[in-house]
mmCIF file of C-alpha atoms in Angstrom:
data_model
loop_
_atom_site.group_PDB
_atom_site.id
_atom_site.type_symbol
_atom_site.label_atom_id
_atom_site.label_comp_id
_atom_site.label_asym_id
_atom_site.label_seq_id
_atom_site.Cartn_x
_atom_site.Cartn_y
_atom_site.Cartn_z
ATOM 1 C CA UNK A 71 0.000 0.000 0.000
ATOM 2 C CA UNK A 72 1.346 3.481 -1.102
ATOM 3 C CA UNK A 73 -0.791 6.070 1.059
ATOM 4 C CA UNK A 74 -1.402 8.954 -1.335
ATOM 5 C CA UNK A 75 -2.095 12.291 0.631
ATOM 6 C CA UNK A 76 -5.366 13.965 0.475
ATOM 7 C CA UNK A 77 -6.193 17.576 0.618
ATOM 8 C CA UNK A 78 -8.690 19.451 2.403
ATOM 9 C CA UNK A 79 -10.030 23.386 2.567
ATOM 10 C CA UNK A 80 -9.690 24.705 6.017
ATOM 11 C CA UNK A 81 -12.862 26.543 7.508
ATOM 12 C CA UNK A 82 -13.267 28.042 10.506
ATOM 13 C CA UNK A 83 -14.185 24.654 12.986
ATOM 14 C CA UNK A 84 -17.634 24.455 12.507
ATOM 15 C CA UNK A 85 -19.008 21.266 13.781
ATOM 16 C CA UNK A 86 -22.021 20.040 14.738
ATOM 17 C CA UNK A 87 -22.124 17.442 17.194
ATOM 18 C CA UNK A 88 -24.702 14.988 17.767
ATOM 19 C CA UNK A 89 -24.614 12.021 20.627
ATOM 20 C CA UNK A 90 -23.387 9.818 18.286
ATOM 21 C CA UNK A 91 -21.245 11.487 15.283
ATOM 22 C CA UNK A 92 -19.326 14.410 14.109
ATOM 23 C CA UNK A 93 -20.238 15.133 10.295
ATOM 24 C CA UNK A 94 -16.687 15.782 8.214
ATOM 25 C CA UNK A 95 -16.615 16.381 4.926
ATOM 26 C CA UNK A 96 -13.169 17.900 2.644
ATOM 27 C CA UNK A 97 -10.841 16.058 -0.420
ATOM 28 C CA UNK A 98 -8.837 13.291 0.513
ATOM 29 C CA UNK A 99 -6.941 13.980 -3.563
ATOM 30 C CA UNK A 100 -6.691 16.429 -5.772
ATOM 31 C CA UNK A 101 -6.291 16.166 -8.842
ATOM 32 C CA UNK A 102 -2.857 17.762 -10.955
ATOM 33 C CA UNK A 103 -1.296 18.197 -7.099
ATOM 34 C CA UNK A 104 2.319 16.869 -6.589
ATOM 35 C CA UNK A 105 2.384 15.291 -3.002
ATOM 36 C CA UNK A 106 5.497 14.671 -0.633
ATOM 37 C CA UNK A 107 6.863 11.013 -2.610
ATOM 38 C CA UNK A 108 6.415 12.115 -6.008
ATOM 39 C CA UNK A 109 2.604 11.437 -7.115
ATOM 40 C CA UNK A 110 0.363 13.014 -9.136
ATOM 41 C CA UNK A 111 -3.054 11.521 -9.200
ATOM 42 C CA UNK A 112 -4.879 12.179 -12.905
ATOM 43 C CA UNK A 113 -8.522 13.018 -13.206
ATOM 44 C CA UNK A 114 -10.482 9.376 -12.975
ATOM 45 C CA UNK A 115 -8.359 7.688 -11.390
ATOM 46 C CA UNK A 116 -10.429 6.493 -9.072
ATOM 47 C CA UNK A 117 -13.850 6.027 -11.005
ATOM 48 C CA UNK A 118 -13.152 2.323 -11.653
ATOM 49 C CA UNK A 119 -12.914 1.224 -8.257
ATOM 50 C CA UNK A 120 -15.620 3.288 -6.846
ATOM 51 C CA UNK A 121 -17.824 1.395 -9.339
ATOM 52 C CA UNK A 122 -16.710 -1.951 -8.556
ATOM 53 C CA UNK A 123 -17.286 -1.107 -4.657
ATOM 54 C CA UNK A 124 -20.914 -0.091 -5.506
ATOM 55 C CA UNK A 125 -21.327 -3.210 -7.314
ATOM 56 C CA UNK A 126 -20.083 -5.557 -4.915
ATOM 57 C CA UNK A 127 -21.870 -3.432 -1.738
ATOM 58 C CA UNK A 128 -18.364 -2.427 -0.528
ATOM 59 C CA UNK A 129 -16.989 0.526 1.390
ATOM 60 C CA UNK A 130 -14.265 2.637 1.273
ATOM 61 C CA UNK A 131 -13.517 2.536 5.123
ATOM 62 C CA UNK A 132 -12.699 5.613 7.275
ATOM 63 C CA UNK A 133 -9.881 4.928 9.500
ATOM 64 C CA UNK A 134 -7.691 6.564 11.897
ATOM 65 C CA UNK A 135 -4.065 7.171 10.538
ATOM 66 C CA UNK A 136 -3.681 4.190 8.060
ATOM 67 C CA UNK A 137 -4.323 2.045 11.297
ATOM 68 C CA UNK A 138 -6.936 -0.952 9.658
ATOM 69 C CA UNK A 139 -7.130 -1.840 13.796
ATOM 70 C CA UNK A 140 -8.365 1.698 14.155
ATOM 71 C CA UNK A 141 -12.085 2.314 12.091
ATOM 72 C CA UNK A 142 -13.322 5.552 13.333
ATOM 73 C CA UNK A 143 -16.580 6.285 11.161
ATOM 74 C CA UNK A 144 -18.047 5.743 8.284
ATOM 75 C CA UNK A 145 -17.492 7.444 4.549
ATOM 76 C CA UNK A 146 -21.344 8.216 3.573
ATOM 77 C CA UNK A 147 -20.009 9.857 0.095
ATOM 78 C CA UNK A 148 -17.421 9.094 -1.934
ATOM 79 C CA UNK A 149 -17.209 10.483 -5.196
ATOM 80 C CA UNK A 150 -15.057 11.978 -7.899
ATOM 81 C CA UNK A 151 -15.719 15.987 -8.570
ATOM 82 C CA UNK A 152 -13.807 18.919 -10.315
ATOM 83 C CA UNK A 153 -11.334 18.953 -7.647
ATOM 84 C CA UNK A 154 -10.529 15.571 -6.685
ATOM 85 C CA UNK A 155 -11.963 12.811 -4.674
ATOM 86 C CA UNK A 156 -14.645 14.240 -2.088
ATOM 87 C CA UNK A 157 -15.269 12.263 0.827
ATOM 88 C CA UNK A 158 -18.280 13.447 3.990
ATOM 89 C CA UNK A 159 -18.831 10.984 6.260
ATOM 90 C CA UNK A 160 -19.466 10.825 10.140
ATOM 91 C CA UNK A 161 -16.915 10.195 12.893
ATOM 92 C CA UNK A 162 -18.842 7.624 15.374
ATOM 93 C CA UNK A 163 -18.474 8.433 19.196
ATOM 94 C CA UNK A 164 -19.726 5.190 20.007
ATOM 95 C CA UNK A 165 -16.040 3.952 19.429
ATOM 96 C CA UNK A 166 -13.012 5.259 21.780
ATOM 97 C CA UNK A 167 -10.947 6.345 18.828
ATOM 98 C CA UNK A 168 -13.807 7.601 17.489
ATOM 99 C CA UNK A 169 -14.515 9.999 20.675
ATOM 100 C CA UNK A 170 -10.821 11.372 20.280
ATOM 101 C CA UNK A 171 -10.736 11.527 17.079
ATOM 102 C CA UNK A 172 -13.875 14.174 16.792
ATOM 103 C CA UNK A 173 -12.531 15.999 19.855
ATOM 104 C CA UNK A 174 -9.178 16.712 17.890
ATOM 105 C CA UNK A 175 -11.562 17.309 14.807
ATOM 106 C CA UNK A 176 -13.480 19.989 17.373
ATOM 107 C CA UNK A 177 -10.466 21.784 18.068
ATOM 108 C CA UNK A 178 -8.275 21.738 15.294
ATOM 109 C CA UNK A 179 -5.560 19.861 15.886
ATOM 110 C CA UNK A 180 -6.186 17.193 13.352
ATOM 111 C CA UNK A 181 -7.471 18.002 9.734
ATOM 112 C CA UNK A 182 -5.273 16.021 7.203
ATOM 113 C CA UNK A 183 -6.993 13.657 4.810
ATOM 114 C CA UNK A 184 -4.891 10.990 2.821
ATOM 115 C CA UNK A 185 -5.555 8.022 0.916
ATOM 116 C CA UNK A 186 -4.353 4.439 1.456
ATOM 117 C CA UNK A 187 -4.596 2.547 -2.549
ATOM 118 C CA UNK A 188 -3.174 -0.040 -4.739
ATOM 119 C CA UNK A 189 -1.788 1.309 -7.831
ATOM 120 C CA UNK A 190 -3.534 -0.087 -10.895
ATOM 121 C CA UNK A 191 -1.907 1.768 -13.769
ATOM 122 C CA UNK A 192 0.591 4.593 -13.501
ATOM 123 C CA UNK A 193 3.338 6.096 -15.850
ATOM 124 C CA UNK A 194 6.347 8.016 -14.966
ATOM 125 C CA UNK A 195 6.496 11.854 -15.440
ATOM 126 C CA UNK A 196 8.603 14.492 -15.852
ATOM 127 C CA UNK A 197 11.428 14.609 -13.083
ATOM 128 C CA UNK A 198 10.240 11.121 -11.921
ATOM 129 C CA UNK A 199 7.520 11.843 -10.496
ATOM 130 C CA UNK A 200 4.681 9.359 -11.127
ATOM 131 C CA UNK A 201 1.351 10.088 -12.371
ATOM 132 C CA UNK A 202 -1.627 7.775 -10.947
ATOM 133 C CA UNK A 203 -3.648 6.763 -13.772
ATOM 134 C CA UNK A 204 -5.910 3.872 -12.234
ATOM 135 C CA UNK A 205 -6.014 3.262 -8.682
ATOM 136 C CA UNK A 206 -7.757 0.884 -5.943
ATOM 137 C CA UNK A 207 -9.199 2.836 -3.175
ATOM 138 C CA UNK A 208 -9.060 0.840 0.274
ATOM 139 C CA UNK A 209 -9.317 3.766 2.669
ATOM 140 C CA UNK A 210 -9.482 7.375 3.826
ATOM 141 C CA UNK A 211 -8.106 8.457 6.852
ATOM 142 C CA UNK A 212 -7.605 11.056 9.118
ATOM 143 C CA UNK A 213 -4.320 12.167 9.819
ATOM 144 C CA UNK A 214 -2.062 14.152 11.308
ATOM 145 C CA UNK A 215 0.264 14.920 8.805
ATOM 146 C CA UNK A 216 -1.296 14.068 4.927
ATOM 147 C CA UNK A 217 1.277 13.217 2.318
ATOM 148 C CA UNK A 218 -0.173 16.205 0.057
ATOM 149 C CA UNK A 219 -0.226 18.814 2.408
ATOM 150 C CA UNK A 220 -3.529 20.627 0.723
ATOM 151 C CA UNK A 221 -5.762 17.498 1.954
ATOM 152 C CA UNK A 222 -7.552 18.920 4.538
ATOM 153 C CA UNK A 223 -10.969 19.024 5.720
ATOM 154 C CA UNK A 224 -13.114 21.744 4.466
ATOM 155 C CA UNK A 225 -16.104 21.258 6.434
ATOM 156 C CA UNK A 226 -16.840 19.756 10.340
ATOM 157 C CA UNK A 227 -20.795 19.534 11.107
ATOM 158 C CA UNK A 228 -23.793 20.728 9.034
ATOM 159 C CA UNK A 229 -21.856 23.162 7.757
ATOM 160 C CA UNK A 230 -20.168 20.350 5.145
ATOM 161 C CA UNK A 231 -23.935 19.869 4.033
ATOM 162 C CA UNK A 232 -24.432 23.763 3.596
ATOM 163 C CA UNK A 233 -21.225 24.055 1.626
ATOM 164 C CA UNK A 234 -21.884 21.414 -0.679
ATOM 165 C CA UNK A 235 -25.485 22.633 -1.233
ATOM 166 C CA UNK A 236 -23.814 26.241 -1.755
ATOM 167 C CA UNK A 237 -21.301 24.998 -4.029
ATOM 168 C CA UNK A 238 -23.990 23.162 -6.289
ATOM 169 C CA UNK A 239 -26.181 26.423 -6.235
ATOM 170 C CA UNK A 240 -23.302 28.763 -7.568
ATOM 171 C CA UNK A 241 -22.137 26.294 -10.473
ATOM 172 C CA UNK A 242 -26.331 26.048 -11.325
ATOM 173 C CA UNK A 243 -26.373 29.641 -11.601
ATOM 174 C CA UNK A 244 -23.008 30.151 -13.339
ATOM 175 C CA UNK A 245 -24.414 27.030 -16.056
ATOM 176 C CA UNK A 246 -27.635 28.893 -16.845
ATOM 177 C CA UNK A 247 -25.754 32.548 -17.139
ATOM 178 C CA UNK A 248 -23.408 30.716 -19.596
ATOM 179 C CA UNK A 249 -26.658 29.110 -21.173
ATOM 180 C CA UNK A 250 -28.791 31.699 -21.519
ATOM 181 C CA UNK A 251 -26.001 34.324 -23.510
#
């Protein structure tokens, strides 16, 4: 496994709490962006295996740092975008990790995203770095310290929800200015 660092927007810590979860939300990889080992991860690289998880019923699992000993959550979206791979799911306080976790989440301290894969296809670039053409996705973790240093979590609590519905209302309205002329 060759964990690919993930990206995320920082916000001001807005989360919303509930007994049970934390809501997170942010991009675990962007595309185009040149992490710490080299890697470059191309648009799509991550299409086929998100389709053969749906088929099969699978998950991409949320962990804490890379540890597979160490599920914290669950990964309610997964998806490719314009930016990279998007990933909101919910922290679960009903597990230990899962309790400290959130509370680091709450106060800032941890908001790194990165990727743990199987290369499928890849092709070397310029300068040697590689570029990630087709890759497995196992996992998304939370981390400390992502390998690319942009994967960060945009959004803690409803106010991942609110972004993404603001996000989808601007690009509606930019579609039917660029429409309409």
């Amino acid at each position: 496994m060759t964990p690919l660092g993930t990206k995320l927007h920082p916000l001001a810590p807005t989360v919303t709490a509930t007994a049970d979860h934390v809501t997170v939300a942010g991009h675990a990889s962007l595309w185009g962006a040149l992490d710490q080992g080299g890697d470059i991860v191309e648009r799509g690289a991550y299409a086929a295996s998100l389709a053969r998880l749906k088929a099969e019923g699978g998950t991409v699992k949320m962990l804490w740092q890379h540890d597979p000993a160490q599920p914290i959550g669950i990964w309610d979206e997964v998806r490719e975008d314009d930016r990279g791979l998007y990933v909101r799911g919910r922290i679960l306080a009903d597990v230990d990790k899962g309790r400290e976790a959130a509370a680091l989440v709450r106060a800032g301290a941890i908001d790194g995203l990165s990727i743990g894969y199987r290369t499928l296809r890849a092709s070397k670039g310029a300068g040697g770095k590689r570029r990630l053409l087709e890759l497995e996705l196992w996992e998304v973790s939370l981390v400390t310290f992502p390998m690319l240093r942009s994967a960060r979590l945009s959004a803690k609590g409803d106010a991942a929800l609110l972004q993404d519905l603001e996000a989808a209302a601007r690009n509606a309205r930019a579609r039917l200015r660029t429409s309409i002329r």
